[in-house]
Amino acid sequence: MIKVMTVFGTRPEAIKMAPVILELDRHSEFESIVAVTAQHREMLDQVLRLFDIRPDFDLDIMSADQTLFDITTKALTGLDRVLTAAQPDIVLVHGDTTTTFVGALAAFYHQIAVGHVEAGLRTLNKYSPFPEEMNRRLTGALADLNFAPTATARENLLREGVAREKIFVTGNTVIDALHRTVRSDFVFEDALLKAIDYRRKKIILVTTHRRENLGEPMRNVYEALKQIAEEFSDVEIIFPVHKNPKVREIVDAVLGGLAQVHLIDPLDYEPFANLMSRAEIILTDSGGVQEEAPALGKPVLVLRDTTERPEAVGAGTVKLIGTDRSRVYDETRRLLIDRTEYDRMASAVNPYGDGRAAQRIVRALLRHYRLTDAPFEEFQS
Ligand code: UD1
Ligand code: UDP
């Protein structure tokens, strides 16, 4: 059996790696070993519960107000021990977090092959998003197999000199996870979410967490949202606030105590995905949400100056608006009052996947280890 170790640590990595782990479990050719750094704790554990994943190794590294140095050093020494104990044939990492980069580095130090899931996303701006752009480039430099979600991501890798035969266009596993999770008859357990009249109210769903948005940029966004809430009585702003205390402090200071603004804890993935499907507009600086919302036909205003996910911007469902207060206010207001503009942005598109990305990744692994002759059929958007 080929030993495949998945290494991840944060909420989005867990959501996007879960379909791969479930697919590996369906193949007796592979022994699936799961190692989590737990760079996130509660936000990671809710995903593990939902997909019924029990890690074989848990480094439990998270600390309050952790720095990049804390995460990097703790994960690297912890993974050294894990790799020594488990001796996998290949390590799979996902995306662009510090766990991702360190997982690839630790595997390289042990001369173990690296597979990079969600490879090839680029802004080409070293500091935006920070530190994710460098995390994914450094991971790319260490990767032996690159699972690129889209043709654009493959082009980025080819431009950097990655050999074509090492790149597999698979679609993004986030769409696999979404397909398993969103249901039209979903009933919220949470009393607030259950009580909302989704036909009468316009739900604006908000998430923010990017390190480069901490401080003034976030404050500007929240000021704009406050103005929107004051102006539109049919709007309910639902804001599951990231656990980072640096985010919470600013959110509470600007938006605390407003009747139409619901500041809640991060939602578990299942209610969150189902809430996205009932929202009117989504404002976010998240990467994953930029991929999910277009598949649900929801307009997304991205609170960033750059994006490594240009496909949905091209399709018109996502708009990059930055964090300037008046721009955030104007763009949100426009979607609330201009039906034509709203409808233009609200058509469902699927540039990121068709729900079969994990199958393609596992097929590519089977082929890599010469365990199948079945052809690899790449994702076509
Ligand atoms: C991290 C990733 C980012 C990813 C994001 C997804 C890095 C450097 N950043 O950013 O790429 O987009 O996760 O959400 O890899 N906390 C808790 N409980 C949790 C999770 C976080 O209390 O379950 C708090 C802790 O105080 C922690 C802080 O949030 O110190 C920040 O977490 P961290 O992983 O460093 O940064 P994120 O902004 O979450
Ligand atoms: N998400 C969630 N609960 C929330 C907010 C987001 O489950 O309260 C999910 C969301 O559906 C997406 C992922 O978390 O799949 C995105 O994570 P995040 O925005 O933290 O990170 P990023 O994608 O920016 O790396």
CSV table of C-alpha atoms and ligand atoms in Angstrom, one decimal:
chain,number,residue,atom,x,y,z
A,1,MET,CA,0.0,0.0,0.0
A,2,ILE,CA,1.1,3.5,-0.8
A,3,LYS,CA,1.1,5.7,2.3
A,4,VAL,CA,-0.4,9.1,1.6
A,5,MET,CA,-0.2,11.6,4.4
A,6,THR,CA,-2.4,14.7,4.3
A,7,VAL,CA,-1.1,17.6,6.3
A,8,PHE,CA,-3.3,20.6,7.1
A,9,GLY,CA,-4.1,23.0,10.0
A,10,THR,CA,-6.8,25.6,9.3
A,11,ARG,CA,-10.5,25.7,8.5
A,12,PRO,CA,-10.3,26.2,4.8
A,13,GLU,CA,-7.6,23.5,4.3
A,14,ALA,CA,-9.7,21.0,6.2
A,15,ILE,CA,-12.8,21.8,4.2
A,16,LYS,CA,-10.9,21.4,0.9
A,17,MET,CA,-8.8,18.4,2.0
A,18,ALA,CA,-11.8,16.5,3.4
A,19,PRO,CA,-13.1,15.3,0.0
A,20,VAL,CA,-9.6,14.0,-0.9
A,21,ILE,CA,-9.3,12.1,2.4
A,22,LEU,CA,-12.8,10.6,1.9
A,23,GLU,CA,-11.8,9.6,-1.7
A,24,LEU,CA,-8.5,8.0,-0.5
A,25,ASP,CA,-10.4,6.0,2.0
A,26,ARG,CA,-12.4,4.4,-0.9
A,27,HIS,CA,-9.2,3.0,-2.4
A,28,SER,CA,-7.5,0.0,-0.9
A,29,GLU,CA,-4.3,0.8,-2.8
A,30,PHE,CA,-3.7,3.7,-0.4
A,31,GLU,CA,-3.2,4.0,3.3
A,32,SER,CA,-4.5,7.4,4.3
A,33,ILE,CA,-2.7,9.1,7.2
A,34,VAL,CA,-4.0,12.4,8.5
A,35,ALA,CA,-1.7,14.8,10.3
A,36,VAL,CA,-3.1,18.2,11.6
A,37,THR,CA,-0.9,21.0,12.9
A,38,ALA,CA,-4.1,22.5,14.4
A,39,GLN,CA,-2.9,26.0,13.5
A,40,HIS,CA,-6.6,26.6,14.1
A,41,ARG,CA,-8.4,24.7,16.9
A,42,GLU,CA,-12.2,25.2,17.2
A,43,MET,CA,-12.5,26.3,13.5
A,44,LEU,CA,-10.6,23.1,12.4
A,45,ASP,CA,-12.4,20.7,14.8
A,46,GLN,CA,-15.8,21.6,13.5
A,47,VAL,CA,-14.8,20.5,10.0
A,48,LEU,CA,-13.2,17.3,11.3
A,49,ARG,CA,-16.5,16.5,13.1
A,50,LEU,CA,-18.6,17.3,10.0
A,51,PHE,CA,-16.7,15.0,7.7
A,52,ASP,CA,-16.0,12.4,10.4
A,53,ILE,CA,-12.2,12.7,10.0
A,54,ARG,CA,-10.1,11.4,13.0
A,55,PRO,CA,-6.5,12.6,12.7
A,56,ASP,CA,-3.7,10.1,13.3
A,57,PHE,CA,-1.4,13.0,14.5
A,58,ASP,CA,-2.5,16.3,16.0
A,59,LEU,CA,0.3,18.8,16.9
A,60,ASP,CA,-2.2,21.1,18.6
A,61,ILE,CA,0.1,24.1,18.0
A,62,MET,CA,-2.4,27.0,18.2
A,63,SER,CA,-1.8,29.8,20.7
A,64,ALA,CA,-3.6,33.1,21.3
A,65,ASP,CA,-2.2,35.9,19.0
A,66,GLN,CA,0.2,33.5,17.4
A,67,THR,CA,2.9,35.0,15.1
A,68,LEU,CA,4.1,33.6,11.8
A,69,PHE,CA,7.3,32.5,13.6
A,70,ASP,CA,5.3,30.6,16.3
A,71,ILE,CA,3.3,28.7,13.6
A,72,THR,CA,6.4,28.0,11.4
A,73,THR,CA,8.7,26.8,14.2
A,74,LYS,CA,6.2,24.7,16.1
A,75,ALA,CA,4.8,23.0,13.0
A,76,LEU,CA,8.2,22.3,11.5
A,77,THR,CA,9.6,20.6,14.6
A,78,GLY,CA,6.3,18.8,15.2
A,79,LEU,CA,6.1,17.5,11.6
A,80,ASP,CA,9.7,16.2,11.8
A,81,ARG,CA,8.6,13.8,14.6
A,82,VAL,CA,5.4,12.9,12.7
A,83,LEU,CA,7.2,12.1,9.4
A,84,THR,CA,9.9,10.1,11.3
A,85,ALA,CA,7.2,8.0,12.9
A,86,ALA,CA,4.9,7.5,9.9
A,87,GLN,CA,7.3,7.4,7.0
A,88,PRO,CA,4.7,8.3,4.3
A,89,ASP,CA,5.5,7.8,0.6
A,90,ILE,CA,4.0,11.2,-0.3
A,91,VAL,CA,2.7,14.2,1.7
A,92,LEU,CA,-0.3,16.2,0.4
A,93,VAL,CA,-0.6,19.8,1.4
A,94,HIS,CA,-3.3,22.3,0.4
A,95,GLY,CA,-3.3,25.9,-0.7
A,96,ASP,CA,-1.3,28.7,0.9
A,97,THR,CA,-1.3,28.8,4.7
A,98,THR,CA,1.8,28.6,6.8
A,99,THR,CA,1.0,25.0,7.6
A,100,THR,CA,1.0,24.3,3.9
A,101,PHE,CA,4.4,25.7,3.3
A,102,VAL,CA,5.9,24.1,6.4
A,103,GLY,CA,4.3,20.8,5.6
A,104,ALA,CA,6.0,20.9,2.2
A,105,LEU,CA,9.3,22.0,3.7
A,106,ALA,CA,9.2,19.2,6.4
A,107,ALA,CA,8.5,16.6,3.7
A,108,PHE,CA,11.4,17.9,1.6
A,109,TYR,CA,13.8,17.7,4.5
A,110,HIS,CA,12.8,14.1,4.8
A,111,GLN,CA,13.1,13.6,1.1
A,112,ILE,CA,9.5,12.6,0.8
A,113,ALA,CA,7.5,13.5,-2.3
A,114,VAL,CA,5.1,16.5,-2.1
A,115,GLY,CA,1.7,16.8,-3.8
A,116,HIS,CA,0.3,20.4,-3.8
A,117,VAL,CA,-3.5,20.6,-3.9
A,118,GLU,CA,-4.9,23.9,-5.2
A,119,ALA,CA,-1.5,24.7,-6.9
A,120,GLY,CA,-0.7,27.6,-9.1
A,121,LEU,CA,-2.8,30.4,-7.7
A,122,ARG,CA,-0.9,33.7,-8.0
A,123,THR,CA,-1.3,37.4,-7.5
A,124,LEU,CA,2.4,38.1,-8.3
A,125,ASN,CA,2.4,40.6,-5.4
A,126,LYS,CA,4.7,39.3,-2.7
A,127,TYR,CA,2.9,41.0,0.1
A,128,SER,CA,-0.7,40.6,-1.1
A,129,PRO,CA,-2.1,38.4,0.3
A,130,PHE,CA,0.4,38.2,3.1
A,131,PRO,CA,1.9,35.7,3.7
A,132,GLU,CA,-0.1,33.5,1.4
A,133,GLU,CA,1.4,34.5,-1.9
A,134,MET,CA,4.8,33.5,-0.8
A,135,ASN,CA,3.5,30.4,1.0
A,136,ARG,CA,2.1,29.0,-2.2
A,137,ARG,CA,5.1,30.0,-4.4
A,138,LEU,CA,7.5,28.3,-1.9
A,139,THR,CA,5.2,25.3,-1.7
A,140,GLY,CA,5.2,25.2,-5.5
A,141,ALA,CA,9.0,25.2,-5.6
A,142,LEU,CA,8.9,22.1,-3.4
A,143,ALA,CA,6.1,20.2,-5.1
A,144,ASP,CA,6.5,17.1,-7.2
A,145,LEU,CA,2.9,16.8,-8.2
A,146,ASN,CA,0.7,19.9,-8.7
A,147,PHE,CA,-3.1,19.7,-8.6
A,148,ALA,CA,-4.1,22.9,-10.3
A,149,PRO,CA,-7.8,23.8,-9.9
A,150,THR,CA,-8.1,25.6,-13.2
A,151,ALA,CA,-6.4,26.1,-16.6
A,152,THR,CA,-5.4,29.6,-15.4
A,153,ALA,CA,-3.5,28.1,-12.5
A,154,ARG,CA,-1.8,25.6,-14.8
A,155,GLU,CA,-0.7,28.5,-17.0
A,156,ASN,CA,0.8,30.2,-14.0
A,157,LEU,CA,2.8,27.1,-13.2
A,158,LEU,CA,4.0,26.6,-16.8
A,159,ARG,CA,5.2,30.1,-16.8
A,160,GLU,CA,7.3,29.4,-13.8
A,161,GLY,CA,8.9,26.4,-15.6
A,162,VAL,CA,7.0,23.6,-14.0
A,163,ALA,CA,6.9,20.5,-16.3
A,164,ARG,CA,3.5,20.0,-17.9
A,165,GLU,CA,3.4,16.3,-17.0
A,166,LYS,CA,3.6,17.3,-13.3
A,167,ILE,CA,0.4,19.4,-13.5
A,168,PHE,CA,-3.1,18.0,-13.3
A,169,VAL,CA,-6.1,20.3,-13.8
A,170,THR,CA,-8.6,18.9,-11.3
A,171,GLY,CA,-11.1,21.6,-10.4
A,172,ASN,CA,-11.2,22.8,-6.8
A,173,THR,CA,-12.2,20.3,-4.1
A,174,VAL,CA,-14.1,23.1,-2.4
A,175,ILE,CA,-16.9,22.5,-4.9
A,176,ASP,CA,-16.9,18.8,-4.0
A,177,ALA,CA,-17.4,19.8,-0.3
A,178,LEU,CA,-20.1,22.3,-1.3
A,179,HIS,CA,-22.1,19.8,-3.3
A,180,ARG,CA,-22.2,17.5,-0.3
A,181,THR,CA,-23.3,20.2,2.1
A,182,VAL,CA,-25.8,22.6,0.5
A,183,ARG,CA,-29.4,21.4,0.5
A,184,SER,CA,-32.6,23.4,-0.3
A,185,ASP,CA,-34.4,21.8,2.7
A,186,PHE,CA,-31.6,22.6,5.2
A,187,VAL,CA,-32.9,23.7,8.6
A,188,PHE,CA,-30.7,25.9,10.8
A,189,GLU,CA,-30.3,24.8,14.4
A,190,ASP,CA,-29.2,28.3,15.5
A,191,ALA,CA,-32.2,30.2,16.8
A,192,LEU,CA,-31.2,33.5,15.1
A,193,LEU,CA,-30.7,31.9,11.7
A,194,LYS,CA,-33.9,29.9,12.0
A,195,ALA,CA,-36.0,32.9,12.9
A,196,ILE,CA,-35.0,35.1,9.9
A,197,ASP,CA,-37.6,35.5,7.2
A,198,TYR,CA,-35.3,34.9,4.2
A,199,ARG,CA,-38.0,35.9,1.6
A,200,ARG,CA,-38.6,39.4,3.2
A,201,LYS,CA,-35.2,40.3,4.4
A,202,LYS,CA,-32.1,40.9,2.4
A,203,ILE,CA,-29.2,39.1,4.0
A,204,ILE,CA,-25.7,40.6,3.6
A,205,LEU,CA,-23.2,37.9,4.7
A,206,VAL,CA,-19.8,39.2,5.8
A,207,THR,CA,-16.5,37.6,6.6
A,208,THR,CA,-13.1,39.2,7.1
A,209,HIS,CA,-9.8,37.9,8.4
A,210,ARG,CA,-6.8,38.7,6.0
A,211,ARG,CA,-3.7,39.9,7.9
A,212,GLU,CA,-3.1,42.8,5.5
A,213,ASN,CA,-6.7,44.1,6.2
A,214,LEU,CA,-6.2,44.2,10.0
A,215,GLY,CA,-6.6,47.7,11.4
A,216,GLU,CA,-7.6,50.6,9.2
A,217,PRO,CA,-8.9,48.7,6.2
A,218,MET,CA,-11.2,46.6,8.3
A,219,ARG,CA,-12.4,49.6,10.2
A,220,ASN,CA,-13.3,51.3,6.9
A,221,VAL,CA,-15.3,48.3,5.7
A,222,TYR,CA,-17.2,48.1,9.0
A,223,GLU,CA,-18.0,51.9,8.9
A,224,ALA,CA,-19.5,51.4,5.4
A,225,LEU,CA,-21.6,48.5,6.6
A,226,LYS,CA,-22.9,50.5,9.5
A,227,GLN,CA,-24.0,53.2,7.1
A,228,ILE,CA,-25.8,50.5,5.0
A,229,ALA,CA,-27.6,49.1,8.0
A,230,GLU,CA,-28.7,52.6,9.0
A,231,GLU,CA,-30.1,53.4,5.5
A,232,PHE,CA,-31.8,50.1,4.6
A,233,SER,CA,-34.4,48.8,7.0
A,234,ASP,CA,-34.9,45.5,5.1
A,235,VAL,CA,-31.3,44.5,5.4
A,236,GLU,CA,-29.9,42.1,8.0
A,237,ILE,CA,-26.1,41.9,8.2
A,238,ILE,CA,-24.9,38.5,9.4
A,239,PHE,CA,-21.3,38.5,10.3
A,240,PRO,CA,-19.7,35.3,11.6
A,241,VAL,CA,-16.6,36.9,13.2
A,242,HIS,CA,-13.3,35.1,12.8
A,243,LYS,CA,-11.8,33.9,16.1
A,244,ASN,CA,-8.8,36.1,15.7
A,245,PRO,CA,-9.0,38.6,18.6
A,246,LYS,CA,-7.4,41.3,16.4
A,247,VAL,CA,-10.4,41.1,14.1
A,248,ARG,CA,-13.0,40.9,16.9
A,249,GLU,CA,-11.7,44.0,18.6
A,250,ILE,CA,-12.4,46.2,15.5
A,251,VAL,CA,-15.7,44.5,14.7
A,252,ASP,CA,-17.1,45.1,18.2
A,253,ALA,CA,-15.9,48.7,18.3
A,254,VAL,CA,-17.6,49.7,15.1
A,255,LEU,CA,-20.6,47.3,14.7
A,256,GLY,CA,-21.4,46.2,18.2
A,257,GLY,CA,-24.9,46.9,19.5
A,258,LEU,CA,-26.6,47.7,16.1
A,259,ALA,CA,-30.0,46.0,15.8
A,260,GLN,CA,-29.7,44.9,12.2
A,261,VAL,CA,-26.1,43.7,12.6
A,262,HIS,CA,-25.7,40.2,14.0
A,263,LEU,CA,-22.1,39.5,15.1
A,264,ILE,CA,-21.9,35.8,15.7
A,265,ASP,CA,-19.2,33.2,16.3
A,266,PRO,CA,-17.8,31.5,13.2
A,267,LEU,CA,-20.4,29.1,11.9
A,268,ASP,CA,-19.8,25.5,11.3
A,269,TYR,CA,-19.3,24.7,7.6
A,270,GLU,CA,-22.7,23.2,7.1
A,271,PRO,CA,-24.8,26.1,8.3
A,272,PHE,CA,-22.4,28.6,6.8
A,273,ALA,CA,-22.6,27.1,3.3
A,274,ASN,CA,-26.4,26.9,3.6
A,275,LEU,CA,-26.5,30.5,4.7
A,276,MET,CA,-24.4,31.6,1.7
A,277,SER,CA,-27.1,30.0,-0.5
A,278,ARG,CA,-29.8,32.2,1.1
A,279,ALA,CA,-27.8,35.4,1.2
A,280,GLU,CA,-28.5,38.4,-1.1
A,281,ILE,CA,-25.0,39.7,-1.2
A,282,ILE,CA,-21.7,38.4,0.2
A,283,LEU,CA,-18.8,40.7,1.3
A,284,THR,CA,-15.6,38.9,2.0
A,285,ASP,CA,-11.8,38.9,1.9
A,286,SER,CA,-11.9,35.1,2.0
A,287,GLY,CA,-10.4,32.9,-0.7
A,288,GLY,CA,-12.7,30.0,-0.3
A,289,VAL,CA,-15.9,32.1,-0.2
A,290,GLN,CA,-14.9,33.6,-3.6
A,291,GLU,CA,-15.0,30.1,-5.0
A,292,GLU,CA,-18.1,28.9,-3.4
A,293,ALA,CA,-20.5,31.9,-3.8
A,294,PRO,CA,-20.3,32.0,-7.7
A,295,ALA,CA,-21.4,28.3,-7.7
A,296,LEU,CA,-24.4,29.3,-5.7
A,297,GLY,CA,-25.2,32.3,-7.9
A,298,LYS,CA,-24.4,34.9,-5.2
A,299,PRO,CA,-22.8,38.3,-6.0
A,300,VAL,CA,-19.5,38.7,-4.1
A,301,LEU,CA,-17.8,42.0,-3.3
A,302,VAL,CA,-14.2,41.2,-2.5
A,303,LEU,CA,-12.6,43.4,0.2
A,304,ARG,CA,-9.2,43.1,-1.3
A,305,ASP,CA,-7.0,44.9,-3.8
A,306,THR,CA,-5.7,41.7,-5.5
A,307,THR,CA,-7.1,38.3,-6.2
A,308,GLU,CA,-5.5,35.0,-7.1
A,309,ARG,CA,-8.9,33.9,-8.3
A,310,PRO,CA,-9.6,35.9,-11.5
A,311,GLU,CA,-12.0,33.3,-13.1
A,312,ALA,CA,-15.2,34.5,-11.3
A,313,VAL,CA,-14.2,38.2,-11.7
A,314,GLY,CA,-14.1,37.4,-15.5
A,315,ALA,CA,-17.4,35.7,-15.3
A,316,GLY,CA,-18.9,38.8,-13.6
A,317,THR,CA,-20.1,37.3,-10.3
A,318,VAL,CA,-17.2,38.6,-8.3
A,319,LYS,CA,-16.1,42.2,-8.1
A,320,LEU,CA,-12.8,43.3,-6.5
A,321,ILE,CA,-13.6,46.5,-4.5
A,322,GLY,CA,-10.8,46.9,-1.9
A,323,THR,CA,-11.5,48.4,1.5
A,324,ASP,CA,-12.1,52.1,0.8
A,325,ARG,CA,-15.1,53.2,2.9
A,326,SER,CA,-17.0,55.0,0.2
A,327,ARG,CA,-16.3,52.3,-2.4
A,328,VAL,CA,-17.6,49.6,-0.1
A,329,TYR,CA,-20.7,51.7,0.6
A,330,ASP,CA,-21.4,52.6,-3.0
A,331,GLU,CA,-20.9,49.0,-4.4
A,332,THR,CA,-23.1,47.5,-1.7
A,333,ARG,CA,-25.8,50.1,-2.1
A,334,ARG,CA,-25.8,49.7,-5.8
A,335,LEU,CA,-26.5,45.9,-5.5
A,336,LEU,CA,-29.3,46.7,-3.1
A,337,ILE,CA,-31.1,49.2,-5.4
A,338,ASP,CA,-30.1,48.4,-9.0
A,339,ARG,CA,-31.9,45.2,-10.0
A,340,THR,CA,-30.2,45.0,-13.4
A,341,GLU,CA,-26.7,45.1,-11.9
A,342,TYR,CA,-27.8,42.6,-9.2
A,343,ASP,CA,-29.1,40.1,-11.8
A,344,ARG,CA,-26.0,40.6,-13.9
A,345,MET,CA,-23.8,39.4,-11.0
A,346,ALA,CA,-26.2,36.8,-9.7
A,347,SER,CA,-26.0,34.2,-12.4
A,348,ALA,CA,-24.5,30.9,-11.2
A,349,VAL,CA,-21.2,29.9,-12.8
A,350,ASN,CA,-18.8,27.1,-12.1
A,351,PRO,CA,-15.3,28.2,-13.1
A,352,TYR,CA,-13.8,26.4,-10.1
A,353,GLY,CA,-15.0,22.9,-10.3
A,354,ASP,CA,-17.7,20.3,-11.0
A,355,GLY,CA,-17.6,18.3,-7.8
A,356,ARG,CA,-15.2,15.7,-9.0
A,357,ALA,CA,-11.8,17.2,-8.1
A,358,ALA,CA,-11.0,14.7,-5.4
A,359,GLN,CA,-11.7,11.8,-7.8
A,360,ARG,CA,-9.3,13.4,-10.3
A,361,ILE,CA,-6.6,13.9,-7.6
A,362,VAL,CA,-6.8,10.3,-6.5
A,363,ARG,CA,-6.8,9.1,-10.2
A,364,ALA,CA,-3.6,11.1,-10.8
A,365,LEU,CA,-2.0,9.5,-7.7
A,366,LEU,CA,-3.0,6.0,-8.9
A,367,ARG,CA,-1.5,6.8,-12.3
A,368,HIS,CA,1.7,8.3,-10.7
A,369,TYR,CA,2.2,5.0,-8.8
A,370,ARG,CA,1.3,2.9,-11.9
A,371,LEU,CA,-1.7,1.4,-10.1
A,372,THR,CA,-4.1,2.2,-13.0
A,373,ASP,CA,-4.1,2.6,-16.7
A,374,ALA,CA,-7.4,4.6,-16.6
A,375,PRO,CA,-6.9,7.9,-18.4
A,376,PHE,CA,-6.8,11.2,-16.5
A,377,GLU,CA,-9.6,13.5,-17.7
A,378,GLU,CA,-8.9,17.0,-16.7
A,379,PHE,CA,-11.5,19.5,-15.4
A,380,GLN,CA,-13.0,21.7,-18.1
A,381,SER,CA,-14.7,24.9,-16.9
B,1,UD1,C1,-5.0,31.6,8.7
B,1,UD1,C2,-4.0,31.5,7.5
B,1,UD1,C3,-4.7,32.1,6.3
B,1,UD1,C4,-6.1,31.5,6.1
B,1,UD1,C5,-6.9,31.6,7.3
B,1,UD1,C6,-8.2,30.9,7.2
B,1,UD1,C7,-1.6,31.7,7.8
B,1,UD1,C8,-0.5,32.6,8.1
B,1,UD1,N1,-2.8,32.3,7.8
B,1,UD1,O1,-5.1,32.9,9.0
B,1,UD1,O2,-3.9,31.9,5.1
B,1,UD1,O3,-6.7,32.2,5.0
B,1,UD1,O4,-6.2,30.9,8.4
B,1,UD1,O5,-9.1,31.3,8.2
B,1,UD1,O6,-1.4,30.6,7.6
B,1,UD1,N2,-8.1,31.4,16.5
B,1,UD1,C9,-8.8,30.8,17.5
B,1,UD1,N3,-9.5,29.6,17.2
B,1,UD1,C10,-9.4,29.1,15.9
B,1,UD1,C11,-8.7,29.7,14.9
B,1,UD1,C12,-8.0,30.9,15.2
B,1,UD1,O7,-8.9,31.3,18.6
B,1,UD1,O8,-10.0,28.0,15.7
B,1,UD1,C13,-7.4,32.7,16.8
B,1,UD1,C14,-6.1,32.5,17.6
B,1,UD1,O9,-6.0,33.5,18.5
B,1,UD1,C15,-5.0,32.7,16.5
B,1,UD1,C16,-5.6,33.7,15.6
B,1,UD1,O10,-7.0,33.4,15.6
B,1,UD1,O11,-3.8,33.1,17.1
B,1,UD1,C17,-5.1,33.8,14.2
B,1,UD1,O12,-5.0,32.5,13.6
B,1,UD1,P1,-3.9,32.3,12.4
B,1,UD1,O13,-4.0,30.9,11.9
B,1,UD1,O14,-2.6,32.7,12.8
B,1,UD1,O15,-4.4,33.3,11.3
B,1,UD1,P2,-5.7,33.4,10.4
B,1,UD1,O16,-6.0,34.9,10.2
B,1,UD1,O17,-6.7,32.5,11.0
B,2,UDP,N1,-16.6,29.2,6.5
B,2,UDP,C1,-17.2,28.5,7.6
B,2,UDP,N2,-17.8,29.3,8.6
B,2,UDP,C2,-17.7,30.6,8.6
B,2,UDP,C3,-17.0,31.3,7.6
B,2,UDP,C4,-16.5,30.6,6.5
B,2,UDP,O1,-17.3,27.3,7.5
B,2,UDP,O2,-18.2,31.2,9.6
B,2,UDP,C5,-16.0,28.4,5.4
B,2,UDP,C6,-16.3,28.9,4.0
B,2,UDP,O3,-17.5,28.3,3.5
B,2,UDP,C7,-15.0,28.5,3.2
B,2,UDP,C8,-13.9,28.6,4.3
B,2,UDP,O4,-14.6,28.6,5.5
B,2,UDP,O5,-15.1,27.2,2.8
B,2,UDP,C9,-13.1,29.8,4.1
B,2,UDP,O6,-12.3,30.0,5.1
B,2,UDP,P1,-11.6,31.4,5.4
B,2,UDP,O7,-12.3,32.5,4.9
B,2,UDP,O8,-11.3,31.4,6.9
B,2,UDP,O9,-10.2,31.2,4.7
B,2,UDP,P2,-9.6,31.4,3.2
B,2,UDP,O10,-10.5,30.7,2.3
B,2,UDP,O11,-9.6,32.9,3.0
B,2,UDP,O12,-8.2,30.9,3.3
